[in-house]
Short mmCIF file of C-alpha atoms in Angstrom, two decimals:
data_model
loop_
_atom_site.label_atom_id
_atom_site.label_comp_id
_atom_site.label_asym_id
_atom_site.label_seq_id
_atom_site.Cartn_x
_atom_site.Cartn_y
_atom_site.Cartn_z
CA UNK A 961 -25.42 -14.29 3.57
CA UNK A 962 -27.10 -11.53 1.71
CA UNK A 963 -25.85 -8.19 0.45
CA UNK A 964 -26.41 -5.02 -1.57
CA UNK A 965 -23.97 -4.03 -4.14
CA UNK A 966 -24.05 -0.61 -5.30
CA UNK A 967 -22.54 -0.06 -8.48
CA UNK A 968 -22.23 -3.11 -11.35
CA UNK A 969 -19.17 -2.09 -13.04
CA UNK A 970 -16.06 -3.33 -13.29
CA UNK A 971 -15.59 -3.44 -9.54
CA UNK A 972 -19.44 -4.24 -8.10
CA UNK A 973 -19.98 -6.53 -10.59
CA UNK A 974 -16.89 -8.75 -10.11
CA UNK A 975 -17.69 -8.70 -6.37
CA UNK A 976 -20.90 -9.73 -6.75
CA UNK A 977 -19.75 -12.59 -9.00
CA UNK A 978 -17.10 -14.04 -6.62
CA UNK A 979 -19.65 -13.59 -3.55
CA UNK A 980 -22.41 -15.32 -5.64
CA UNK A 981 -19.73 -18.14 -6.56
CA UNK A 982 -19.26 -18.77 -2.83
CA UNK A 983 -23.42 -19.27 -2.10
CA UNK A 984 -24.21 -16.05 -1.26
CA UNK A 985 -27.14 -14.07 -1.96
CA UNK A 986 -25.94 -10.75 -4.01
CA UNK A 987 -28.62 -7.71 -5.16
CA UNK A 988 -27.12 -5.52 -7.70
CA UNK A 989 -28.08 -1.39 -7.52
CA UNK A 990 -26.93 0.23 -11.02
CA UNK A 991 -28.17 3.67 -12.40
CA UNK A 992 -26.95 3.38 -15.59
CA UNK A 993 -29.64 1.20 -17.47
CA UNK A 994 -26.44 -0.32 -20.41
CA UNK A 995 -24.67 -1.11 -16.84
CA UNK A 996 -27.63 -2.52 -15.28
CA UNK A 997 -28.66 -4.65 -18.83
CA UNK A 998 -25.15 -5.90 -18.56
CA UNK A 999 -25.61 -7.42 -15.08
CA UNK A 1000 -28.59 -9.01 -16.00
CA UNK A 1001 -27.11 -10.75 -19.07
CA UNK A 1002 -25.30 -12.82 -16.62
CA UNK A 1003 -28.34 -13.52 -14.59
CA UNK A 1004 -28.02 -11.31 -11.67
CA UNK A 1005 -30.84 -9.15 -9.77
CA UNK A 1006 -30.51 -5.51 -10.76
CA UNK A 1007 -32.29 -2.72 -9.19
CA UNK A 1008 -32.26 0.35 -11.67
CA UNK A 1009 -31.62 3.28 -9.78
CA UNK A 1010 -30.10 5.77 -7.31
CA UNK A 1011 -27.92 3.61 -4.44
CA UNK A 1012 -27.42 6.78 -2.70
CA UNK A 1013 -31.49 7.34 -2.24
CA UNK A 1014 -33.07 5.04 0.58
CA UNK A 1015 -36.53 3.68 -1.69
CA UNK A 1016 -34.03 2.19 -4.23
CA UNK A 1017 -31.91 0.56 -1.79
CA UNK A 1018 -35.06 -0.40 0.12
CA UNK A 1019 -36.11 -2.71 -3.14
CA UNK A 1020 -32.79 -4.24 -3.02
CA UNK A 1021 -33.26 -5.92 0.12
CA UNK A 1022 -31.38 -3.70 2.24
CA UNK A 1023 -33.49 -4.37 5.04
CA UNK A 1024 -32.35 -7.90 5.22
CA UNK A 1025 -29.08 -7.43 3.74
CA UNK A 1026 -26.12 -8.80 6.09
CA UNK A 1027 -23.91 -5.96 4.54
CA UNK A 1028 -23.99 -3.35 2.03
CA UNK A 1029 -20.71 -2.85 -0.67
CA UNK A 1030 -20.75 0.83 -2.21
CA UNK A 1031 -18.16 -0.09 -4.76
CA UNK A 1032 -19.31 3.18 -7.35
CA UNK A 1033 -17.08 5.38 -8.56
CA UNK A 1034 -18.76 8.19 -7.11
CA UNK A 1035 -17.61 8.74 -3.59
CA UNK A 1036 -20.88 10.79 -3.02
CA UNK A 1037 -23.21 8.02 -3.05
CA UNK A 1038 -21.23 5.58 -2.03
CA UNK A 1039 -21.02 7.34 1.35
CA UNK A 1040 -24.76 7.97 1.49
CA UNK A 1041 -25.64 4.29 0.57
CA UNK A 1042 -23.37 3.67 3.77
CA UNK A 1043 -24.88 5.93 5.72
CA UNK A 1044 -28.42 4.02 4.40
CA UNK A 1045 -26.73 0.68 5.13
CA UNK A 1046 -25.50 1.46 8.81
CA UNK A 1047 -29.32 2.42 9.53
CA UNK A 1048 -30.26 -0.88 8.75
CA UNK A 1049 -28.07 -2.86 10.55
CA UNK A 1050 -25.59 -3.62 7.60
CA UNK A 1051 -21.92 -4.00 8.09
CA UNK A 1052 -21.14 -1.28 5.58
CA UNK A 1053 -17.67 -1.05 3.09
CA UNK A 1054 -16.69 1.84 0.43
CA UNK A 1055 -15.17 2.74 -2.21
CA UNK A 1056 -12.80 5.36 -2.39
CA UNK A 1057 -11.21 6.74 -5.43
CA UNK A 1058 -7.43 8.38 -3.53
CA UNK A 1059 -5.36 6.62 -1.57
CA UNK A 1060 -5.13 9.55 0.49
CA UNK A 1061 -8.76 9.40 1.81
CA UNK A 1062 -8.14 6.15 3.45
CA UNK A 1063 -6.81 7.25 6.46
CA UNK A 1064 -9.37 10.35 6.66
CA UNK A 1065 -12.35 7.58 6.36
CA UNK A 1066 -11.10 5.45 8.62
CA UNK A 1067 -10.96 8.00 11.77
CA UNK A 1068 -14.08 9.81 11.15
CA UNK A 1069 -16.55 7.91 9.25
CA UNK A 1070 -18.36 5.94 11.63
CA UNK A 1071 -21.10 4.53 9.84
CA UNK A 1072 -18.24 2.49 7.33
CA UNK A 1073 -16.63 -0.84 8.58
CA UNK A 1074 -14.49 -0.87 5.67
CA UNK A 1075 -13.02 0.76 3.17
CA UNK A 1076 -11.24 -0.54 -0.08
CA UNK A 1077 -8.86 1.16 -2.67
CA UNK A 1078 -9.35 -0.96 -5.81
CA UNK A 1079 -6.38 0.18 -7.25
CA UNK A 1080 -4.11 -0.55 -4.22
CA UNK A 1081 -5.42 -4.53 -4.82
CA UNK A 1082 -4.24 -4.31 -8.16
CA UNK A 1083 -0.84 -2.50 -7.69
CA UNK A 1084 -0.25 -5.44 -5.29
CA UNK A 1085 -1.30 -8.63 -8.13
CA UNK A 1086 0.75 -6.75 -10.47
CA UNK A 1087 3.84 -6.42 -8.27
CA UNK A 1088 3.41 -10.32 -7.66
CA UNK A 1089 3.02 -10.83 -11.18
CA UNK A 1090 5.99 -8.94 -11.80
CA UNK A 1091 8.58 -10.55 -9.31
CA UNK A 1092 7.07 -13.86 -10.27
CA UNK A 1093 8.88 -16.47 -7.35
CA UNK A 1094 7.91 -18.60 -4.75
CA UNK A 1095 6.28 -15.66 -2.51
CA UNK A 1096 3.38 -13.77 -3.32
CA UNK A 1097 2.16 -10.80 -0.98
CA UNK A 1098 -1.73 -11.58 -0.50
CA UNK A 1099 -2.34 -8.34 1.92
CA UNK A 1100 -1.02 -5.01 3.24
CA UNK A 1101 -3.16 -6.12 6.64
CA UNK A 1102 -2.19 -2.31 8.21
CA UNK A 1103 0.89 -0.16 7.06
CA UNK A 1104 3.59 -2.54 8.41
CA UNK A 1105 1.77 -6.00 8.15
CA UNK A 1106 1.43 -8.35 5.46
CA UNK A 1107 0.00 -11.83 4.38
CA UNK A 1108 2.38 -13.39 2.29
CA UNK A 1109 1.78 -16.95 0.68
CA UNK A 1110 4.93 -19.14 0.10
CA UNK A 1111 5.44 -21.85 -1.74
CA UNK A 1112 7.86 -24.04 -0.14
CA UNK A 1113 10.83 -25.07 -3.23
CA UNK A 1114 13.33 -28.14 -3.59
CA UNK A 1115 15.69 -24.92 -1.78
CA UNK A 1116 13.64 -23.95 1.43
CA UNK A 1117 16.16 -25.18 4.57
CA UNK A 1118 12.62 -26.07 6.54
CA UNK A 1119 11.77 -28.12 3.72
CA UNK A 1120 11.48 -31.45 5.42
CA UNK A 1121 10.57 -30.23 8.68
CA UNK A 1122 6.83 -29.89 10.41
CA UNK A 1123 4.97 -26.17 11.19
CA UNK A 1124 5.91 -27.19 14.60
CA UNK A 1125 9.45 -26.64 14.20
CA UNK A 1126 9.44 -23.76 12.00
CA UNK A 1127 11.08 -21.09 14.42
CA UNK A 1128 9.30 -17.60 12.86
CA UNK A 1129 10.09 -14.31 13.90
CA UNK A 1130 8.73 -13.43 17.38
CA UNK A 1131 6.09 -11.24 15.62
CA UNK A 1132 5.28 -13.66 12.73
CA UNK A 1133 2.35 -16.33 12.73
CA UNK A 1134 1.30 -19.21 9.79
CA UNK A 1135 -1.78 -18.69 9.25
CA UNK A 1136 -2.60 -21.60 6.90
CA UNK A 1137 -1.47 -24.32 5.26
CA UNK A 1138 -2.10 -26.27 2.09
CA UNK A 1139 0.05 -29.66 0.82
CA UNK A 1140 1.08 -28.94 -2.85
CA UNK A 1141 -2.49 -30.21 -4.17
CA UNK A 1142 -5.34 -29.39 -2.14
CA UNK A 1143 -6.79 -26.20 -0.54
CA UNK A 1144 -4.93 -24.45 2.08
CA UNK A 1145 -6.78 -24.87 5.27
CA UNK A 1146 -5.97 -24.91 9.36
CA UNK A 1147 -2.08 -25.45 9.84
CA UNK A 1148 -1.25 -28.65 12.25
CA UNK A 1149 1.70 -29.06 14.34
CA UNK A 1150 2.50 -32.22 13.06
CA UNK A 1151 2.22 -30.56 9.08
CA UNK A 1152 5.42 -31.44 6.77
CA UNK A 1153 6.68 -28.85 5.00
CA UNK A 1154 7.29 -30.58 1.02
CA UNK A 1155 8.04 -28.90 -2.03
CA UNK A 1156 4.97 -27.33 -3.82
CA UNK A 1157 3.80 -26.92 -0.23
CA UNK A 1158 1.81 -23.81 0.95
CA UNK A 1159 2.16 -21.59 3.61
CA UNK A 1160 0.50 -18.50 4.21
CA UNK A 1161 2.53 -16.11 6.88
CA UNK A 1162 1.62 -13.01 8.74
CA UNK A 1163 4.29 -10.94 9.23
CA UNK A 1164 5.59 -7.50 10.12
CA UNK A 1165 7.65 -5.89 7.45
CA UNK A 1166 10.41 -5.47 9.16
CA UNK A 1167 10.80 -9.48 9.94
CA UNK A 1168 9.79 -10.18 6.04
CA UNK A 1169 13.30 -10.96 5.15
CA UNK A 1170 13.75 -13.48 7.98
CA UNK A 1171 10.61 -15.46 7.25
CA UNK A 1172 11.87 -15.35 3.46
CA UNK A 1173 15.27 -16.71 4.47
CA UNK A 1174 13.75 -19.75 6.29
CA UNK A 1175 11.05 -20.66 4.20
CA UNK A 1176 12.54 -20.08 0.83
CA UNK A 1177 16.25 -19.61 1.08
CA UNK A 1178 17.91 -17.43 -0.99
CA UNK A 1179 15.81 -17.56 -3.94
CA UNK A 1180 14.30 -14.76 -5.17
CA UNK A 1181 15.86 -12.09 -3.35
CA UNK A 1182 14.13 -9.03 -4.57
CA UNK A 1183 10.44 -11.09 -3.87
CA UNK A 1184 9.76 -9.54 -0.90
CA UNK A 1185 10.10 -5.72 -1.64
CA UNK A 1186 7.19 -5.13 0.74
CA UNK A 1187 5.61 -1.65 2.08
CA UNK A 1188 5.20 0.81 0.13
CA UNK B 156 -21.75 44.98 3.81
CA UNK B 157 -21.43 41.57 5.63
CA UNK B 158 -20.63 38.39 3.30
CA UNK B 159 -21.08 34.96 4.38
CA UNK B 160 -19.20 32.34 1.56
CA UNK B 161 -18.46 28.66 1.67
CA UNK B 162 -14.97 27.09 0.56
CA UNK B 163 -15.31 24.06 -0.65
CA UNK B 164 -11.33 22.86 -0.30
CA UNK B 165 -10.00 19.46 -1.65
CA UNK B 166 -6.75 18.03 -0.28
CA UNK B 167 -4.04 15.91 -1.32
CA UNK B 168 -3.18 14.61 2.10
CA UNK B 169 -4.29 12.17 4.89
CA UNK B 170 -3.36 14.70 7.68
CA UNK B 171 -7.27 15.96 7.67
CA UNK B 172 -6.97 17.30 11.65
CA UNK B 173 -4.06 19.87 10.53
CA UNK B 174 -5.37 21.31 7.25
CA UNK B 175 -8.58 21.87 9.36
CA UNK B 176 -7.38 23.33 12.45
CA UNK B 177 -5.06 25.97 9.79
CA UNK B 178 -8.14 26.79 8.39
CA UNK B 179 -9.99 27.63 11.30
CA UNK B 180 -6.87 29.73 12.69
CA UNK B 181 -7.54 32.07 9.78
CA UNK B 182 -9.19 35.29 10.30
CA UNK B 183 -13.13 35.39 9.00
CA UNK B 184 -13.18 31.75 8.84
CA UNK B 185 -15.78 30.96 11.08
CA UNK B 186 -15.88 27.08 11.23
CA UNK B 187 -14.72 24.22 9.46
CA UNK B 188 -15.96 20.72 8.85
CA UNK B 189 -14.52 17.82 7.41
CA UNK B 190 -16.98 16.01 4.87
CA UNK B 191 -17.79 12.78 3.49
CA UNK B 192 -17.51 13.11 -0.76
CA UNK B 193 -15.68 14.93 -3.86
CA UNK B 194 -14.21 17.23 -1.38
CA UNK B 195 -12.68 17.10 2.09
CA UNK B 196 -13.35 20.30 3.68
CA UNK B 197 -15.69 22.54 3.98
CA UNK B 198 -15.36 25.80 5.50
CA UNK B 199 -17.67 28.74 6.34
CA UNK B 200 -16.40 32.87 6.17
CA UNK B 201 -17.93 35.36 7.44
CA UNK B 202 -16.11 39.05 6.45
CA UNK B 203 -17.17 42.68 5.37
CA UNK B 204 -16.59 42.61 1.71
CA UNK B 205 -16.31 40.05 -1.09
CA UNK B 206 -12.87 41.28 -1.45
CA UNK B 207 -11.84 39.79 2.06
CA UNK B 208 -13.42 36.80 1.07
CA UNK B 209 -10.71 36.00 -1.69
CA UNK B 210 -7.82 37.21 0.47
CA UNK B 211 -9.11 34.44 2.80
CA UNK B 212 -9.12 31.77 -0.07
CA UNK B 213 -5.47 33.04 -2.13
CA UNK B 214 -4.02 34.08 0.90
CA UNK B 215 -4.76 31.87 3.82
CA UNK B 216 -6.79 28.43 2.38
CA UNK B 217 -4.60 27.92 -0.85
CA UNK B 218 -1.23 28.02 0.43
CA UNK B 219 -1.93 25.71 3.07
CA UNK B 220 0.33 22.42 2.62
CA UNK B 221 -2.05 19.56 1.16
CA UNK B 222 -4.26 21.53 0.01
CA UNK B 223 -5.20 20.89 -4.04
CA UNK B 224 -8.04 23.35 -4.92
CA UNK B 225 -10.58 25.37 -3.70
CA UNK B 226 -14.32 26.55 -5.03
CA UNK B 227 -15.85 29.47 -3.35
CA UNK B 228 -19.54 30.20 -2.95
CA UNK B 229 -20.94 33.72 -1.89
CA UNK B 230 -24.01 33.51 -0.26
CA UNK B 231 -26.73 35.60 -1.69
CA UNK B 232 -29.55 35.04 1.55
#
């Protein structure tokens, strides 16, 4: 796919690098020309200029771009470069810089698919990193659902059994599986749970401390401190 | 003397339909609109001196729960 990245700082650029690690086509827009120099060090397309002006994105391919990222700090131009993107045809996704926007974006911007909160991504990696353990909260999907990944342990009481027989919370799904040394990938029926196992779980808060008790036991306890 | 001002009003909240429907229950305020940017609000007065104009913005727009600050332009045309 190809997309438009405004902004190649700490957050546009390392998007761009992870989407241009997976095959995908990535066109940088950066005002600031020690930025935009910076970006181009590590072999990326830069435009220099304005991401909130329609010319500069123009140049960057927004015409054929699949989606457009607005991932600057200002909040100003990343709307406009939305509102740019959306006239094009671009699934559109921005930046904000308060949590407390989110919800405001969400029910009256139109022209943005979706938004991100960098610093709510972090605040979840460094809770993981802090609890350490066998689970590791991936995603707050909506304000009571989460992706958690588990690592199945010599403890887990399903350790032994197969996905099929796993007996989840009525609200809870697997959503993928992975055997202790490859990728995680479409869970199977017929799928034994081992140690060093894999499992990544959708799950409503509320039911966290269920799927915790079947798939890990009672180790750690305070892993799953979920919400907010 | 008629004044026409614009209050820019930033928020600390997500509850954007209730700080905007206070505002526009004030007296003078003659619409509000919830933008896109540094700021979340912004509202339009209409009054009879530039006096009423800051009773409107201490009185009625500041204490309004949520709300964080306020800027206040006077139109001059």
């Amino acid at each position: 796919m190809r997309f438009t990245i405004i902004g190649a700082g700490r957050v546009g650029l390392r998007t761009a690098r992870v989407l241009r690690e997976e095959g995908h086509e990535v066109t940088l827009v950066e005002r600031d020309a020690e930025t935009a120099a910076r970006a181009r060090e590590r072999s990326f397309e830069v435009i220099e200029g304005d991401g909130s002006r329609e010319q500069v994105l123009r140049e960057a391919g927004v015409e054929t771009a699949d989606a457009v990222g607005a991932l600057t700090s200002d909040l100003n131009a990343n709307f406009a470069a939305c509102l740019i993107g959306k006239g094009h045809g671009c699934r559109t996704v921005l930046r904000i810089d308060e949590d407390y926007r989110e919800g405001i974006y969400q029910q009256y911007a139109d022209e943005v698919d979706e938004i991100v909160y960098p610093e709510r991504l972090g605040a979840i990696g460094a809770r993981n990193a802090l609890l350490g353990g066998s689970i590791q909260a991936i995603a707050d999907v909506a304000q009571s659902l989460q992706i958690l990944l588990i690592t199945i342990t010599d403890g887990s009481p399903m350790r032994g059994y197969t996905l099929s027989e796993v007996a989840l919370p009525s609200e809870a799904r697997i959503l993928a599986f992975g055997k202790a040394d490859s990728p995680l990938g479409i869970p199977l029926p017929d799928d034994s749970l081992e140690a060093g196992d894999r499992v990544a779980v959708l799950a409503e808060f509320s039911e966290l401390a269920e799927v915790r008790q079947l798939l890990v036991g009672d180790e750690p306890a305070t892993a799953v401190a979920g919400g907010e | 003397m008629a004044v026409t001002a614009y209050i820019l009003v930033k928020s600390n909240t997500s509850e954007a339909d209730r700080v905007k429907s206070t505002i526009e229950s004030l007296d003078g305020v003659t619409g509000t609109d919830i933008v896109a940017g540094d700021v979340d609000f912004i509202a339009k007065v209409s009054v009879d001196s530039p006096g009423a104009v800051k009773d409107i913005v201490a009185g009625g727009i500041q204490p309004i729960d949520g709300v964080e600050t306020t800027q206040t332009y006077i139109a001059m045309a």
